[in-house]
Structure formats: C-alpha cells, structure tokens
Coordinates of C-alpha atoms in Angstrom, one line a residue:
Chain A
E1 CA 105.8 92.0 131.3
P2 CA 103.8 89.7 129.0
E3 CA 104.6 89.9 125.3
V4 CA 103.5 88.5 121.9
T5 CA 106.2 86.2 120.6
Q6 CA 106.7 85.4 116.9
T7 CA 108.9 82.7 115.3
P8 CA 110.9 82.7 113.3
S9 CA 112.2 86.3 113.1
H10 CA 113.2 85.7 109.5
Q11 CA 112.2 83.1 107.0
V12 CA 113.4 82.6 103.4
T13 CA 111.4 80.3 101.2
Q14 CA 111.3 79.4 97.6
M15 CA 108.3 80.6 95.5
G16 CA 105.5 78.0 95.5
Q17 CA 106.5 76.6 98.9
E18 CA 104.2 76.6 101.9
V19 CA 105.2 78.6 105.0
I20 CA 103.8 78.6 108.5
L21 CA 104.4 81.6 110.6
R22 CA 103.9 81.2 114.3
C23 CA 102.7 83.4 117.2
V24 CA 102.2 83.0 120.8
P25 CA 99.7 85.7 121.9
I26 CA 99.5 87.0 125.4
S27 CA 97.9 84.2 127.5
N28 CA 94.7 85.9 128.7
H29 CA 94.0 87.6 125.4
L30 CA 90.9 86.6 123.4
Y31 CA 91.4 88.4 120.0
F32 CA 94.2 87.6 117.7
Y33 CA 95.3 89.3 114.5
W34 CA 97.7 89.1 111.5
Y35 CA 99.0 92.1 109.7
R36 CA 101.3 92.4 106.8
Q37 CA 103.7 95.3 106.0
I38 CA 105.5 95.2 102.6
L39 CA 108.8 97.0 102.9
G40 CA 108.2 100.9 102.9
Q41 CA 104.5 100.6 102.9
K42 CA 101.7 100.8 105.6
V43 CA 100.7 98.0 107.9
E44 CA 97.7 96.1 106.4
F45 CA 95.1 94.1 108.2
L46 CA 94.9 90.5 107.1
V47 CA 92.6 88.7 109.6
S48 CA 91.2 88.6 113.1
F49 CA 90.4 85.6 115.0
Y50 CA 88.1 85.1 118.1
N51 CA 86.5 82.1 119.7
N52 CA 88.2 79.7 117.4
E53 CA 87.0 81.2 114.2
I54 CA 87.8 84.0 111.8
S55 CA 85.8 87.0 112.8
E56 CA 87.0 89.3 110.0
K57 CA 89.3 89.2 107.0
S58 CA 90.5 91.6 104.4
E59 CA 90.5 91.2 100.6
I60 CA 94.2 90.3 100.9
F61 CA 93.4 87.2 102.9
D62 CA 92.5 85.0 100.0
D63 CA 92.4 81.1 99.7
Q64 CA 96.1 80.8 99.9
F65 CA 96.0 82.0 103.4
S66 CA 94.8 80.2 106.5
V67 CA 94.9 80.7 110.3
E68 CA 94.7 78.2 113.1
R69 CA 94.9 78.1 116.9
P70 CA 96.0 74.5 117.1
D71 CA 96.6 74.1 120.9
G72 CA 95.3 77.0 122.9
S73 CA 98.5 78.9 122.9
N74 CA 99.9 79.1 119.4
F75 CA 98.3 81.1 116.6
T76 CA 99.6 80.3 113.1
L77 CA 99.3 81.9 109.7
K78 CA 99.9 79.5 106.8
I79 CA 100.6 80.6 103.3
R80 CA 99.9 77.6 101.0
S81 CA 101.9 78.5 97.8
T82 CA 104.1 81.6 98.3
K83 CA 104.5 84.2 95.7
L84 CA 107.2 86.8 95.3
E85 CA 104.7 89.5 96.3
D86 CA 104.2 87.7 99.7
S87 CA 107.5 89.0 100.8
A88 CA 106.8 91.3 103.7
M89 CA 107.0 91.6 107.5
Y90 CA 104.1 89.8 109.1
F91 CA 103.0 91.0 112.6
C92 CA 100.8 89.0 114.9
A93 CA 98.9 90.9 117.6
S94 CA 96.4 90.2 120.4
N95 CA 94.2 92.0 122.8
F96 CA 91.8 91.1 125.6
D97 CA 89.0 93.2 124.2
R98 CA 88.5 94.4 120.6
D99 CA 88.9 98.1 121.6
T100 CA 91.8 97.8 124.0
E101 CA 95.4 98.0 123.2
A102 CA 96.6 95.5 120.7
F103 CA 100.0 94.2 121.6
F104 CA 102.2 93.4 118.6
G105 CA 104.9 90.8 118.2
Q106 CA 108.3 91.7 116.9
G107 CA 107.3 90.5 113.4
T108 CA 108.5 87.7 111.0
R109 CA 110.3 88.9 107.9
L110 CA 109.2 86.6 105.1
T111 CA 111.4 86.7 101.9
V112 CA 110.1 84.7 99.0
V113 CA 112.8 83.9 96.3
Chain B
A1 CA 84.8 100.5 105.9
Q2 CA 87.5 102.7 107.4
T3 CA 90.1 104.8 105.9
V4 CA 93.0 106.7 107.5
T5 CA 95.0 109.4 105.8
Q6 CA 98.4 110.8 106.9
S7 CA 99.3 113.6 104.6
Q8 CA 102.9 114.1 105.8
P9 CA 105.2 111.4 104.5
E10 CA 108.1 113.1 106.4
M11 CA 108.5 115.5 109.2
S12 CA 111.5 116.8 111.1
V13 CA 112.0 118.5 114.4
Q14 CA 114.8 120.0 116.4
E15 CA 115.6 118.2 119.6
A16 CA 113.6 119.8 122.5
E17 CA 111.1 121.4 120.1
T18 CA 107.5 120.4 119.5
V19 CA 106.0 118.7 116.4
T20 CA 102.6 117.8 115.3
L21 CA 101.8 114.8 113.1
S22 CA 98.4 114.9 111.2
C23 CA 95.9 112.2 110.7
T24 CA 92.4 112.2 109.3
Y25 CA 90.1 109.3 109.2
D26 CA 86.7 108.1 108.0
T27 CA 84.6 105.3 109.7
S28 CA 81.1 104.1 109.7
E29 CA 81.3 103.0 113.3
S30 CA 79.5 105.0 115.8
D31 CA 81.8 104.1 118.8
Y32 CA 85.5 103.6 117.9
Y33 CA 89.0 104.0 119.1
L34 CA 91.9 105.9 117.6
F35 CA 95.6 105.1 118.1
W36 CA 99.1 106.3 117.3
Y37 CA 101.7 103.6 116.9
K38 CA 105.4 104.2 116.6
Q39 CA 107.7 101.9 114.6
P40 CA 111.4 102.4 115.2
P41 CA 114.0 100.9 112.7
S42 CA 113.6 97.6 114.5
R43 CA 110.1 97.6 113.0
Q44 CA 108.5 96.8 116.3
M45 CA 105.0 98.3 116.6
I46 CA 104.7 100.3 119.8
L47 CA 101.5 101.9 121.0
V48 CA 102.1 105.6 121.8
I49 CA 98.6 106.8 122.7
R50 CA 94.9 105.9 122.4
Q51 CA 91.8 108.0 122.2
E52 CA 88.3 106.8 122.8
A53 CA 86.0 108.6 120.3
Y54 CA 83.2 109.0 122.8
K55 CA 85.5 111.0 125.2
Q56 CA 85.7 114.7 124.6
Q57 CA 88.9 115.1 126.6
N58 CA 92.1 114.8 124.5
A59 CA 94.3 111.8 125.6
T60 CA 97.7 112.7 127.1
E61 CA 100.7 110.4 127.8
N62 CA 103.7 112.2 129.2
R63 CA 105.2 114.2 126.3
F64 CA 102.6 112.9 123.9
S65 CA 99.1 114.3 123.4
V66 CA 96.4 114.3 120.7
N67 CA 94.1 116.9 119.3
F68 CA 91.0 115.0 118.6
Q69 CA 88.3 116.8 116.5
K70 CA 85.5 114.3 116.0
A71 CA 83.4 116.5 113.8
A72 CA 86.3 117.0 111.5
K73 CA 87.5 113.4 111.8
S74 CA 90.9 114.6 112.7
F75 CA 93.4 113.1 115.2
S76 CA 96.8 114.7 115.3
L77 CA 99.7 113.8 117.6
K78 CA 101.7 116.4 119.3
I79 CA 105.1 115.4 120.6
S80 CA 106.6 118.0 123.1
D81 CA 110.2 118.3 124.1
S82 CA 111.3 116.0 121.2
Q83 CA 114.0 113.5 122.0
L84 CA 116.4 111.7 119.6
G85 CA 114.7 108.4 120.6
D86 CA 111.4 109.7 119.2
A87 CA 112.8 109.3 115.7
A88 CA 110.7 106.6 114.0
M89 CA 107.8 106.0 111.6
Y90 CA 104.5 107.0 113.2
F91 CA 101.3 105.4 112.2
C92 CA 97.7 106.5 112.9
A93 CA 95.1 103.8 113.2
C94 CA 91.4 103.6 113.6
G95 CA 88.9 100.9 114.8
S96 CA 88.9 97.5 116.3
R97 CA 90.7 95.9 113.4
L98 CA 93.2 98.7 113.2
T99 CA 93.1 100.3 109.8
F100 CA 96.5 102.1 109.4
G101 CA 97.5 105.3 107.6
E102 CA 100.5 105.4 105.4
G103 CA 102.8 106.6 108.1
T104 CA 104.9 109.7 108.8
Q105 CA 108.7 109.3 109.1
L106 CA 109.8 111.6 111.9
T107 CA 113.5 112.8 112.1
V108 CA 114.8 114.5 115.2
N109 CA 117.8 116.8 114.6
P110 CA 120.3 117.2 117.5

C-alpha cells in the first residue's frame, strides 16, 4: 500500500540552526501539506502546496518557514533559524483531491535545544 | 475560517461497550468534509471515518459510525464493541485544510 514517508524520524538541532524536514508524498497525489503538533496539543495546519506553489498558509507559517518540491517527488519544510518553541512533531500529508482522505506520514519529531 | 471544538478531553469505556465522542464545528464553506482521525501512542495519524456534508446519510465504517447533525454543526463519533486497540487520541477535523479539534483521549478498560 502506498504511503507518505518522512525523514528523519527524529532530529535534534541547536537553537538558531536551519533544519530541513523531508517528505515523499504518495506518487499520484497533487496536494501536499505540513502540520505541526506541539506535545500534548492539537494538530495545527501550517501550509498547503499545489501546482508548485503555496495554496494556503496559516499564521504560524511566517518568514522563517519555507516549503519546496525540488524534484517532483520530495516535499520539504525548511525552518531557517530554529527557536525553542519550534520543538514539535511535524507531519507531512498528501491527497489526490482537496476533499479526499489526506494520508499522513509518521512524523518527524524536532527537538530544538 | 473554521473552528472545531471537542469538549471531552478524556473519555473511558469498558471493553465491548459503546462510546460516543463529541465534536462541534463552524465553517463558512458551503460544501465541506468532516473527518475523525485516530492517533495512537506512536503518534501516527490514521483516518477513522469521513463524512461529506452534502450527504444526509451518516457514514459508517465497521464498528465506527457518525451522527452528523448539519444544522447543529455537530459531528459525533460512535465506537461500538470497543476494543483495547481503540485506545488512542481521537481528533475531529473539518475542511480541505483540516482544521483539527483539541482531541479526546480514549481509554478502553478491560
């Protein structure tokens, strides 16, 4: 069964460093998403991406965040200068159509120290 | 804008019994979808059930069913014949960008 794959599963980084979280969505999917879940809290939408551009972003997705689909298979989330409060689980998701089931990856746990 | 509210932070149920998790939402979209996701301790997000708002009939998926009240903007999840493996955090979500509620932690007691 096709699945969304995220790497790494866990990343530890120092405050102020740049991190790139990687995702490989399901191959025939057209819509891609990043979500964040701070420990013990709800899952929060960050950004959606379609047709090689951001289609929607939340207020959380400020200038320190960026997304890219560099090669037609990977979908990355970059955090330019990490802060302690960026520590969270980051989920990538994809779907074929906006209103169909979004398949989630297993998440990347980011710890900023 | 969309909001999703789950008013039950924790629920518990005896194995083999039935439990209902509550969810209310608000959306400005005229046509939308509603979802229940399960998050076990592994933190994987797993779709449990999906409801299309334009459909009157409540969605059912094996032991999982919903009670969708569009006028009241209510979307509750019923789990029948609860199993130990159902223990997890359950999130209600709305819309194409998936606005999530705060979650309900379900405990299943043997």
